[in-house]
């Protein structure tokens, strides 16, 4: 499966521009995080973590002061049960008093506290509290760092998968976590839809939709998505695009891999308590260890009839061992059997389809491998419908990356058009205008977006109100027990003035028209509201207008809704010919006046800008502290390593290069400093600052450097001298030939007497200097500093070399082209090849 996708992408991922921003896709799960990076020059695949794993345990933990992620974080839960945080997905936008939080308490040893927003924070053993968004942001940040080190550039655009059943509050919290992590949400995509994109990537479909159910059994929930796949006309006449239209969802938020782990752990808890006459629930470490063991045993039972649970020193110094059979486990989950496949039928029923309309049921998600779940689904839909043709772990994140790449418009990918839908009924409510003083206030509820409404759509509805009022946007039912239903509280302002102005302009009975929109990522908003009133206009264009645009004046019923906009923005701006005409002739009568909207989030408000800034600062402070600590440790280790190396140099017996190149007093000074530094490190190493550690090292290096330098120079001198002699020799050879030629055939010579004399003077100077330093160097002892640095030898040789090269490269005078002698060219060739092979500039070369 994967090689095919990769090959396809190599061809598809051709880049349209040079400066491309990478797109990071993250599948943030309750147990595992998967990520994928779409970046120019980086092969498209799942992102590996620091241990080269394709999935990262969804845990952040502290081991005393050190923050850990992934498997490292998960594995220390048994030692630091209050500092290891897993399964945070359950807590996203969960009200502190909701059943989700009680459930979390039954699977976690973490200490939950209430935030000022009424959501959950977790408290570390040292008392510091971290909001769920902050903990998730740390994990997203960790993934961002992995991506940045892979892409070798900053990564800030991210697309995340979420379950389709996420409420608006949960979506808000995810976006907040992304922002706290210093990234930008390109989009949220339902995980089933992401799998559908991955599925469509390598397949083609007929024009009549082909329906598939994507059955996604994850750790915290099971969900099913019905999607229709079809071929539609592409951007140009020759192309076809693939359309994915989501038709329905079904889900169960209370079953999944975690619930199975919990039930397995219950078996172990009861067994332990019975055997040892103690309550393991009282021991957080023991509970955390059993949680990990339950996961391990569950995996074994997926392939075996029984397994042995074994935890050394679980609590009270007891080594716990017990055999668990698959039957025992399945018995404990018996009541769930009928629930596993139910989301499929819910999804079909919401889509208005039956199993017969479905080509296959595609299994994905880690828990889809659990035998009892797979068996239940097979029994419900028939074995022949089951498809295991996507990667159960990675299809969602890869599909999300492809979708993100398409959205970013920076990568050329297969043309796949995705139409997703909303999970819950969304209605607006407001107080009706009282007809008389004494009338009881009447609340009007209007269902604007029933579950299954399309993303990126808008609806406009009319409200008869002459004064400011509050428009509530809320879920019609309770989406999750204990979760709030109200989404937005929109204060519509300035109505009476607008109504008055319009009425004065001749409008009859103006009304308020408000628009409700669902975004690409499933967020519901009220982008605008206006007061509209038809202004009586007796001109011809006015009458025309009445035909085309004035229909809404007949909208009397407040409940009425009408679809206003289509997903295609170009179509949304379409105007009839008459409307255009009218605009050209004279300005349209001002029959709409926009209203001011003040939007509040009544319950479970997302983080405010200030809260997000504070959170970012907190996270950045830890990052900085960790960076400083890392540099401190590095400086300390480097100093320590250096001390041992110098000690070895000093202690080595015999005629070592170090001994030969150093004087007695240098060695003793170094030895003294060494002992002093060793003593200092032992006493102050922990609390010394990083710069002190570095200073100590450079103080020692200052003493060691002259010795090392001498040694290096002794090695380098002959090489440098050889180089100098080479140029000396080449120049001499060149001069001899050139002078001969100038003497024999002065008309044909490329060089003048002056040029050759100048070169000879430089050569002489070089020779004299060279002879002098060679003599001096002979008298220098190894433990003395050299008479001349090899650097200077090279520099002087370079002076000679460039002067020689300038002559060698000189072009022959044009008129005497044909008369170059073979002697000249052969000589010059020798000179050039000795000069390091600059064969493009051989004199006479162009004649040969
Ligand atoms: C679903 O199947 C039924 C019965 O086979 C058929 O009548 C109906 O047209 C199908 N619906 C779609 C959307 O294909
Ligand atoms: C109403 O008309 C007055 C006077 O022309 C103007 O100042 C005001 O801005 C108008 N208000 C609105 C809401 O259009
Ligand atoms: C606008 O609408 C007209 C008539 O419905 C249609 O012919 C035309 O293609 C549309 N233009 C755009 C840009 O959608
Ligand atoms: C000097 O260079 C020559 C030729 O390039 C080489 O044979 C000789 O070994 C070199 N001598 C040293 C000391 O590098
Ligand atoms: C320079 O080269 C000439 C001959 O090519 C040689 O006699 C002389 O000793 C060389 N000088 C040095 C310092 O190597």
mmCIF file of C-alpha atoms in Angstrom, residues 382-707:
data_model
loop_
_atom_site.group_PDB
_atom_site.id
_atom_site.type_symbol
_atom_site.label_atom_id
_atom_site.label_comp_id
_atom_site.label_asym_id
_atom_site.label_seq_id
_atom_site.Cartn_x
_atom_site.Cartn_y
_atom_site.Cartn_z
ATOM 1 C CA UNK A 382 -21.173 -9.522 6.489
ATOM 2 C CA UNK A 383 -17.599 -10.581 5.938
ATOM 3 C CA UNK A 384 -17.727 -9.790 2.216
ATOM 4 C CA UNK A 385 -18.211 -6.061 2.878
ATOM 5 C CA UNK A 386 -15.169 -5.761 5.132
ATOM 6 C CA UNK A 387 -12.169 -4.053 3.541
ATOM 7 C CA UNK A 388 -8.752 -3.938 5.154
ATOM 8 C CA UNK A 389 -7.243 -1.861 2.365
ATOM 9 C CA UNK A 390 -5.980 1.188 4.262
ATOM 10 C CA UNK A 391 -3.268 1.413 6.881
ATOM 11 C CA UNK A 392 -5.244 1.299 10.122
ATOM 12 C CA UNK A 393 -2.783 3.546 11.960
ATOM 13 C CA UNK A 394 -1.645 5.982 9.318
ATOM 14 C CA UNK A 395 -4.410 6.480 6.744
ATOM 15 C CA UNK A 396 -5.957 9.385 8.653
ATOM 16 C CA UNK A 397 -2.799 11.407 9.121
ATOM 17 C CA UNK A 398 -1.627 10.834 5.549
ATOM 18 C CA UNK A 399 -5.047 11.806 4.204
ATOM 19 C CA UNK A 400 -5.002 14.920 6.373
ATOM 20 C CA UNK A 401 -1.561 15.886 5.053
ATOM 21 C CA UNK A 402 -2.785 15.533 1.474
ATOM 22 C CA UNK A 403 -5.847 17.608 2.214
ATOM 23 C CA UNK A 404 -3.741 20.226 3.997
ATOM 24 C CA UNK A 405 -1.372 20.381 1.060
ATOM 25 C CA UNK A 406 -4.300 20.933 -1.287
ATOM 26 C CA UNK A 407 -5.761 23.643 0.952
ATOM 27 C CA UNK A 408 -2.448 25.457 1.189
ATOM 28 C CA UNK A 409 -2.460 25.647 -2.629
ATOM 29 C CA UNK A 410 1.302 25.338 -2.538
ATOM 30 C CA UNK A 411 1.561 21.755 -3.680
ATOM 31 C CA UNK A 412 0.102 20.122 -6.733
ATOM 32 C CA UNK A 413 -1.859 17.141 -5.550
ATOM 33 C CA UNK A 414 -4.572 15.007 -7.062
ATOM 34 C CA UNK A 415 -7.739 17.084 -7.444
ATOM 35 C CA UNK A 416 -9.929 15.783 -4.634
ATOM 36 C CA UNK A 417 -12.952 17.826 -3.579
ATOM 37 C CA UNK A 418 -14.200 17.204 -0.126
ATOM 38 C CA UNK A 419 -17.685 18.040 1.058
ATOM 39 C CA UNK A 420 -18.061 17.422 4.767
ATOM 40 C CA UNK A 421 -21.074 17.864 7.018
ATOM 41 C CA UNK A 422 -21.987 18.911 10.551
ATOM 42 C CA UNK A 423 -22.695 16.434 13.352
ATOM 43 C CA UNK A 424 -25.417 18.191 15.383
ATOM 44 C CA UNK A 425 -28.563 20.254 14.876
ATOM 45 C CA UNK A 426 -27.781 23.948 15.257
ATOM 46 C CA UNK A 427 -30.575 26.388 15.969
ATOM 47 C CA UNK A 428 -30.921 30.075 16.713
ATOM 48 C CA UNK A 429 -33.202 31.394 19.422
ATOM 49 C CA UNK A 430 -34.325 34.838 20.418
ATOM 50 C CA UNK A 431 -37.112 36.562 22.290
ATOM 51 C CA UNK A 432 -39.987 37.468 20.027
ATOM 52 C CA UNK A 433 -41.024 41.083 20.042
ATOM 53 C CA UNK A 434 -43.868 41.428 22.473
ATOM 54 C CA UNK A 435 -47.081 42.436 20.727
ATOM 55 C CA UNK A 436 -48.454 44.092 23.824
ATOM 56 C CA UNK A 437 -47.170 45.317 27.173
ATOM 57 C CA UNK A 438 -48.500 42.369 29.131
ATOM 58 C CA UNK A 439 -47.750 39.567 26.705
ATOM 59 C CA UNK A 440 -45.578 36.807 28.050
ATOM 60 C CA UNK A 441 -42.113 36.791 26.439
ATOM 61 C CA UNK A 442 -42.023 34.181 23.752
ATOM 62 C CA UNK A 443 -38.797 32.438 22.664
ATOM 63 C CA UNK A 444 -38.538 31.592 19.042
ATOM 64 C CA UNK A 445 -36.307 28.677 18.056
ATOM 65 C CA UNK A 446 -35.318 28.186 14.464
ATOM 66 C CA UNK A 447 -33.416 25.136 13.307
ATOM 67 C CA UNK A 448 -30.958 26.659 10.847
ATOM 68 C CA UNK A 449 -28.416 23.913 10.305
ATOM 69 C CA UNK A 450 -29.805 20.448 10.930
ATOM 70 C CA UNK A 451 -27.184 17.725 11.508
ATOM 71 C CA UNK A 452 -25.731 16.805 8.125
ATOM 72 C CA UNK A 453 -25.560 20.402 6.853
ATOM 73 C CA UNK A 454 -22.710 21.081 4.487
ATOM 74 C CA UNK A 455 -19.508 22.737 5.573
ATOM 75 C CA UNK A 456 -18.726 26.110 3.937
ATOM 76 C CA UNK A 457 -22.385 26.970 3.581
ATOM 77 C CA UNK A 458 -24.443 29.956 4.690
ATOM 78 C CA UNK A 459 -28.061 30.512 5.498
ATOM 79 C CA UNK A 460 -29.914 33.763 5.930
ATOM 80 C CA UNK A 461 -32.983 34.049 8.091
ATOM 81 C CA UNK A 462 -35.304 36.914 8.866
ATOM 82 C CA UNK A 463 -36.205 38.266 12.264
ATOM 83 C CA UNK A 464 -38.953 40.783 12.853
ATOM 84 C CA UNK A 465 -37.504 43.077 15.490
ATOM 85 C CA UNK A 466 -37.542 46.845 15.817
ATOM 86 C CA UNK A 467 -35.114 46.996 18.740
ATOM 87 C CA UNK A 468 -31.764 45.472 19.616
ATOM 88 C CA UNK A 469 -31.990 41.846 20.632
ATOM 89 C CA UNK A 470 -29.793 38.877 21.482
ATOM 90 C CA UNK A 471 -29.491 35.992 19.101
ATOM 91 C CA UNK A 472 -28.484 32.697 20.694
ATOM 92 C CA UNK A 473 -26.855 30.078 18.540
ATOM 93 C CA UNK A 474 -27.014 26.668 20.172
ATOM 94 C CA UNK A 475 -27.178 22.931 19.761
ATOM 95 C CA UNK A 476 -30.751 21.754 19.700
ATOM 96 C CA UNK A 477 -29.979 18.727 21.829
ATOM 97 C CA UNK A 478 -27.200 17.937 24.282
ATOM 98 C CA UNK A 479 -24.319 16.660 22.175
ATOM 99 C CA UNK A 480 -22.421 15.146 25.115
ATOM 100 C CA UNK A 481 -23.792 14.606 28.622
ATOM 101 C CA UNK A 482 -22.782 17.490 30.852
ATOM 102 C CA UNK A 483 -21.538 19.646 27.981
ATOM 103 C CA UNK A 484 -23.084 23.053 27.312
ATOM 104 C CA UNK A 485 -25.368 23.508 24.339
ATOM 105 C CA UNK A 486 -24.954 27.230 23.763
ATOM 106 C CA UNK A 487 -22.347 28.231 21.232
ATOM 107 C CA UNK A 488 -22.682 31.952 20.612
ATOM 108 C CA UNK A 489 -24.527 34.868 22.089
ATOM 109 C CA UNK A 490 -24.792 37.514 19.404
ATOM 110 C CA UNK A 491 -25.884 40.988 20.461
ATOM 111 C CA UNK A 492 -27.431 42.635 17.386
ATOM 112 C CA UNK A 493 -27.120 46.407 17.755
ATOM 113 C CA UNK A 494 -28.362 49.565 16.078
ATOM 114 C CA UNK A 495 -31.633 48.140 14.773
ATOM 115 C CA UNK A 496 -33.998 50.977 15.700
ATOM 116 C CA UNK A 497 -31.857 53.639 14.039
ATOM 117 C CA UNK A 498 -31.445 51.540 10.899
ATOM 118 C CA UNK A 499 -35.168 50.814 10.777
ATOM 119 C CA UNK A 500 -35.924 54.483 11.201
ATOM 120 C CA UNK A 501 -33.518 55.529 8.449
ATOM 121 C CA UNK A 502 -34.911 52.971 6.045
ATOM 122 C CA UNK A 503 -38.486 53.885 6.861
ATOM 123 C CA UNK A 504 -37.655 57.553 6.276
ATOM 124 C CA UNK A 505 -36.181 56.576 2.923
ATOM 125 C CA UNK A 506 -39.506 55.029 2.014
ATOM 126 C CA UNK A 507 -39.065 51.401 2.998
ATOM 127 C CA UNK A 508 -42.067 49.465 4.119
ATOM 128 C CA UNK A 509 -41.799 47.277 7.177
ATOM 129 C CA UNK A 510 -38.026 46.692 7.335
ATOM 130 C CA UNK A 511 -36.821 43.407 8.854
ATOM 131 C CA UNK A 512 -33.583 42.061 10.250
ATOM 132 C CA UNK A 513 -31.775 39.508 8.118
ATOM 133 C CA UNK A 514 -28.994 37.558 9.776
ATOM 134 C CA UNK A 515 -26.603 35.065 8.236
ATOM 135 C CA UNK A 516 -25.368 31.898 9.869
ATOM 136 C CA UNK A 517 -22.328 30.165 8.362
ATOM 137 C CA UNK A 518 -20.504 26.869 8.785
ATOM 138 C CA UNK A 519 -16.799 27.032 8.018
ATOM 139 C CA UNK A 520 -14.492 24.550 6.319
ATOM 140 C CA UNK A 521 -13.584 23.166 9.755
ATOM 141 C CA UNK A 522 -17.165 22.962 10.983
ATOM 142 C CA UNK A 523 -17.314 26.158 13.063
ATOM 143 C CA UNK A 524 -20.660 27.917 13.181
ATOM 144 C CA UNK A 525 -20.605 31.712 13.159
ATOM 145 C CA UNK A 526 -22.785 34.742 12.497
ATOM 146 C CA UNK A 527 -20.763 36.685 9.959
ATOM 147 C CA UNK A 528 -23.291 39.507 9.488
ATOM 148 C CA UNK A 529 -26.764 40.889 10.013
ATOM 149 C CA UNK A 530 -28.535 43.703 8.219
ATOM 150 C CA UNK A 531 -31.799 45.555 8.295
ATOM 151 C CA UNK A 532 -33.528 45.198 4.961
ATOM 152 C CA UNK A 533 -36.511 47.056 3.657
ATOM 153 C CA UNK A 534 -37.769 47.369 0.121
ATOM 154 C CA UNK A 535 -37.821 50.973 -0.919
ATOM 155 C CA UNK A 536 -40.720 51.773 -3.185
ATOM 156 C CA UNK A 537 -39.234 52.800 -6.450
ATOM 157 C CA UNK A 538 -41.445 53.670 -9.418
ATOM 158 C CA UNK A 539 -38.673 53.836 -11.991
ATOM 159 C CA UNK A 540 -38.268 51.003 -14.455
ATOM 160 C CA UNK A 541 -35.134 49.689 -12.787
ATOM 161 C CA UNK A 542 -36.977 49.775 -9.493
ATOM 162 C CA UNK A 543 -39.662 47.550 -10.904
ATOM 163 C CA UNK A 544 -37.073 45.253 -12.403
ATOM 164 C CA UNK A 545 -35.428 45.043 -9.034
ATOM 165 C CA UNK A 546 -38.679 44.034 -7.498
ATOM 166 C CA UNK A 547 -38.709 41.080 -9.852
ATOM 167 C CA UNK A 548 -35.182 39.935 -9.119
ATOM 168 C CA UNK A 549 -34.225 40.877 -5.596
ATOM 169 C CA UNK A 550 -37.221 42.006 -3.648
ATOM 170 C CA UNK A 551 -38.690 38.581 -2.953
ATOM 171 C CA UNK A 552 -37.750 38.689 0.705
ATOM 172 C CA UNK A 553 -40.273 41.409 1.483
ATOM 173 C CA UNK A 554 -42.907 38.715 1.323
ATOM 174 C CA UNK A 555 -41.094 36.681 4.010
ATOM 175 C CA UNK A 556 -43.494 37.053 6.846
ATOM 176 C CA UNK A 557 -42.775 33.991 8.920
ATOM 177 C CA UNK A 558 -39.883 34.454 11.236
ATOM 178 C CA UNK A 559 -38.921 30.813 11.165
ATOM 179 C CA UNK A 560 -38.279 30.759 7.494
ATOM 180 C CA UNK A 561 -34.754 30.076 6.368
ATOM 181 C CA UNK A 562 -33.300 30.255 2.938
ATOM 182 C CA UNK A 563 -30.048 29.057 1.550
ATOM 183 C CA UNK A 564 -28.116 32.088 0.489
ATOM 184 C CA UNK A 565 -24.671 31.073 -0.528
ATOM 185 C CA UNK A 566 -23.097 28.181 -2.318
ATOM 186 C CA UNK A 567 -19.646 26.792 -1.527
ATOM 187 C CA UNK A 568 -18.241 28.137 -4.777
ATOM 188 C CA UNK A 569 -17.239 31.731 -4.047
ATOM 189 C CA UNK A 570 -17.350 32.784 -7.691
ATOM 190 C CA UNK A 571 -20.959 31.682 -7.925
ATOM 191 C CA UNK A 572 -21.771 33.445 -4.672
ATOM 192 C CA UNK A 573 -20.785 36.728 -6.257
ATOM 193 C CA UNK A 574 -22.845 36.104 -9.330
ATOM 194 C CA UNK A 575 -25.177 38.872 -10.244
ATOM 195 C CA UNK A 576 -27.972 38.799 -12.721
ATOM 196 C CA UNK A 577 -27.584 40.868 -15.818
ATOM 197 C CA UNK A 578 -30.357 43.169 -14.646
ATOM 198 C CA UNK A 579 -28.618 43.866 -11.361
ATOM 199 C CA UNK A 580 -25.438 44.811 -13.167
ATOM 200 C CA UNK A 581 -27.345 47.040 -15.536
ATOM 201 C CA UNK A 582 -29.024 48.781 -12.651
ATOM 202 C CA UNK A 583 -25.713 49.468 -10.939
ATOM 203 C CA UNK A 584 -24.356 51.068 -14.027
ATOM 204 C CA UNK A 585 -27.297 53.427 -14.503
ATOM 205 C CA UNK A 586 -27.601 54.878 -11.013
ATOM 206 C CA UNK A 587 -26.615 53.875 -7.487
ATOM 207 C CA UNK A 588 -28.935 51.237 -6.036
ATOM 208 C CA UNK A 589 -31.377 52.540 -3.459
ATOM 209 C CA UNK A 590 -29.864 51.861 -0.086
ATOM 210 C CA UNK A 591 -32.287 49.211 1.082
ATOM 211 C CA UNK A 592 -29.956 47.377 3.477
ATOM 212 C CA UNK A 593 -28.060 48.760 6.464
ATOM 213 C CA UNK A 594 -25.460 46.555 8.126
ATOM 214 C CA UNK A 595 -25.807 46.080 11.873
ATOM 215 C CA UNK A 596 -23.174 45.942 14.561
ATOM 216 C CA UNK A 597 -22.672 42.501 16.106
ATOM 217 C CA UNK A 598 -21.108 41.775 19.449
ATOM 218 C CA UNK A 599 -20.360 38.088 19.827
ATOM 219 C CA UNK A 600 -19.937 36.487 23.246
ATOM 220 C CA UNK A 601 -19.286 32.887 24.197
ATOM 221 C CA UNK A 602 -21.636 32.296 27.094
ATOM 222 C CA UNK A 603 -20.258 29.013 28.428
ATOM 223 C CA UNK A 604 -16.936 27.203 27.987
ATOM 224 C CA UNK A 605 -15.493 30.226 26.272
ATOM 225 C CA UNK A 606 -12.324 29.530 24.341
ATOM 226 C CA UNK A 607 -9.116 30.947 25.794
ATOM 227 C CA UNK A 608 -8.906 34.711 25.540
ATOM 228 C CA UNK A 609 -6.060 36.378 23.680
ATOM 229 C CA UNK A 610 -4.464 37.268 27.017
ATOM 230 C CA UNK A 611 -4.834 33.716 28.321
ATOM 231 C CA UNK A 612 -3.247 32.335 25.196
ATOM 232 C CA UNK A 613 -0.376 34.793 25.474
ATOM 233 C CA UNK A 614 0.193 33.828 29.100
ATOM 234 C CA UNK A 615 0.121 30.149 28.165
ATOM 235 C CA UNK A 616 2.597 30.693 25.340
ATOM 236 C CA UNK A 617 4.887 32.573 27.682
ATOM 237 C CA UNK A 618 4.718 29.740 30.206
ATOM 238 C CA UNK A 619 5.554 27.194 27.551
ATOM 239 C CA UNK A 620 8.320 29.332 26.159
ATOM 240 C CA UNK A 621 9.757 29.759 29.647
ATOM 241 C CA UNK A 622 10.023 25.985 30.029
ATOM 242 C CA UNK A 623 11.535 25.657 26.581
ATOM 243 C CA UNK A 624 14.103 28.320 27.449
ATOM 244 C CA UNK A 625 14.864 26.769 30.824
ATOM 245 C CA UNK A 626 15.260 23.366 29.200
ATOM 246 C CA UNK A 627 17.513 24.835 26.536
ATOM 247 C CA UNK A 628 19.643 26.566 29.173
ATOM 248 C CA UNK A 629 19.845 23.365 31.170
ATOM 249 C CA UNK A 630 20.886 21.431 28.109
ATOM 250 C CA UNK A 631 23.623 23.959 27.355
ATOM 251 C CA UNK A 632 24.756 23.863 30.990
ATOM 252 C CA UNK A 633 25.028 20.087 30.908
ATOM 253 C CA UNK A 634 26.853 20.252 27.619
ATOM 254 C CA UNK A 635 29.333 22.826 28.969
ATOM 255 C CA UNK A 636 29.865 20.729 32.058
ATOM 256 C CA UNK A 637 30.392 17.531 30.093
ATOM 257 C CA UNK A 638 32.731 19.217 27.658
ATOM 258 C CA UNK A 639 34.795 20.687 30.472
ATOM 259 C CA UNK A 640 34.952 17.364 32.234
ATOM 260 C CA UNK A 641 35.937 15.515 29.091
ATOM 261 C CA UNK A 642 38.548 18.137 28.372
ATOM 262 C CA UNK A 643 40.052 17.861 31.853
ATOM 263 C CA UNK A 644 40.503 14.110 31.448
ATOM 264 C CA UNK A 645 42.080 14.568 28.050
ATOM 265 C CA UNK A 646 44.606 17.103 29.346
ATOM 266 C CA UNK A 647 45.359 14.886 32.319
ATOM 267 C CA UNK A 648 46.105 12.000 29.951
ATOM 268 C CA UNK A 649 48.411 14.234 27.887
ATOM 269 C CA UNK A 650 50.300 15.229 31.013
ATOM 270 C CA UNK A 651 50.532 11.758 32.439
ATOM 271 C CA UNK A 652 51.561 9.899 29.305
ATOM 272 C CA UNK A 653 55.071 8.513 29.639
ATOM 273 C CA UNK A 654 57.744 8.560 26.950
ATOM 274 C CA UNK A 655 58.505 10.895 24.087
ATOM 275 C CA UNK A 656 54.952 11.805 23.209
ATOM 276 C CA UNK A 657 54.408 14.694 20.806
ATOM 277 C CA UNK A 658 52.905 16.641 23.703
ATOM 278 C CA UNK A 659 56.021 16.151 25.811
ATOM 279 C CA UNK A 660 58.364 16.952 22.956
ATOM 280 C CA UNK A 661 56.570 20.160 22.155
ATOM 281 C CA UNK A 662 56.262 21.530 25.672
ATOM 282 C CA UNK A 663 58.620 23.018 28.216
ATOM 283 C CA UNK A 664 58.842 21.826 31.781
ATOM 284 C CA UNK A 665 57.343 25.002 33.231
ATOM 285 C CA UNK A 666 54.465 24.915 30.745
ATOM 286 C CA UNK A 667 53.597 21.418 31.835
ATOM 287 C CA UNK A 668 53.702 22.283 35.505
ATOM 288 C CA UNK A 669 51.587 25.410 35.005
ATOM 289 C CA UNK A 670 49.052 23.352 33.090
ATOM 290 C CA UNK A 671 49.148 20.620 35.745
ATOM 291 C CA UNK A 672 48.477 23.131 38.485
ATOM 292 C CA UNK A 673 45.578 24.687 36.625
ATOM 293 C CA UNK A 674 44.243 21.236 35.898
ATOM 294 C CA UNK A 675 44.203 20.190 39.555
ATOM 295 C CA UNK A 676 42.602 23.474 40.500
ATOM 296 C CA UNK A 677 39.876 23.058 37.870
ATOM 297 C CA UNK A 678 39.173 19.454 38.855
ATOM 298 C CA UNK A 679 38.713 20.575 42.455
ATOM 299 C CA UNK A 680 36.518 23.493 41.398
ATOM 300 C CA UNK A 681 34.347 21.251 39.222
ATOM 301 C CA UNK A 682 33.811 18.749 42.003
ATOM 302 C CA UNK A 683 32.729 21.492 44.371
ATOM 303 C CA UNK A 684 30.827 23.909 42.112
ATOM 304 C CA UNK A 685 30.019 21.897 38.986
ATOM 305 C CA UNK A 686 26.296 21.690 39.762
ATOM 306 C CA UNK A 687 25.616 25.320 40.531
ATOM 307 C CA UNK A 688 28.246 27.009 38.372
ATOM 308 C CA UNK A 689 26.804 29.029 35.523
ATOM 309 C CA UNK A 690 27.238 27.899 31.953
ATOM 310 C CA UNK A 691 29.547 30.826 31.227
ATOM 311 C CA UNK A 692 31.729 30.007 34.254
ATOM 312 C CA UNK A 693 32.100 26.470 32.933
ATOM 313 C CA UNK A 694 33.085 27.805 29.553
ATOM 314 C CA UNK A 695 35.526 30.307 31.090
ATOM 315 C CA UNK A 696 37.233 27.568 33.066
ATOM 316 C CA UNK A 697 37.758 25.595 29.925
ATOM 317 C CA UNK A 698 39.176 28.493 27.966
ATOM 318 C CA UNK A 699 41.575 29.327 30.833
ATOM 319 C CA UNK A 700 43.030 25.841 30.494
ATOM 320 C CA UNK A 701 42.975 25.931 26.738
ATOM 321 C CA UNK A 702 45.071 29.097 26.846
ATOM 322 C CA UNK A 703 47.814 27.114 28.554
ATOM 323 C CA UNK A 704 47.473 24.073 26.385
ATOM 324 C CA UNK A 705 47.095 25.876 23.091
ATOM 325 C CA UNK A 706 50.785 26.887 22.498
ATOM 326 C CA UNK A 707 51.865 23.272 22.882
#
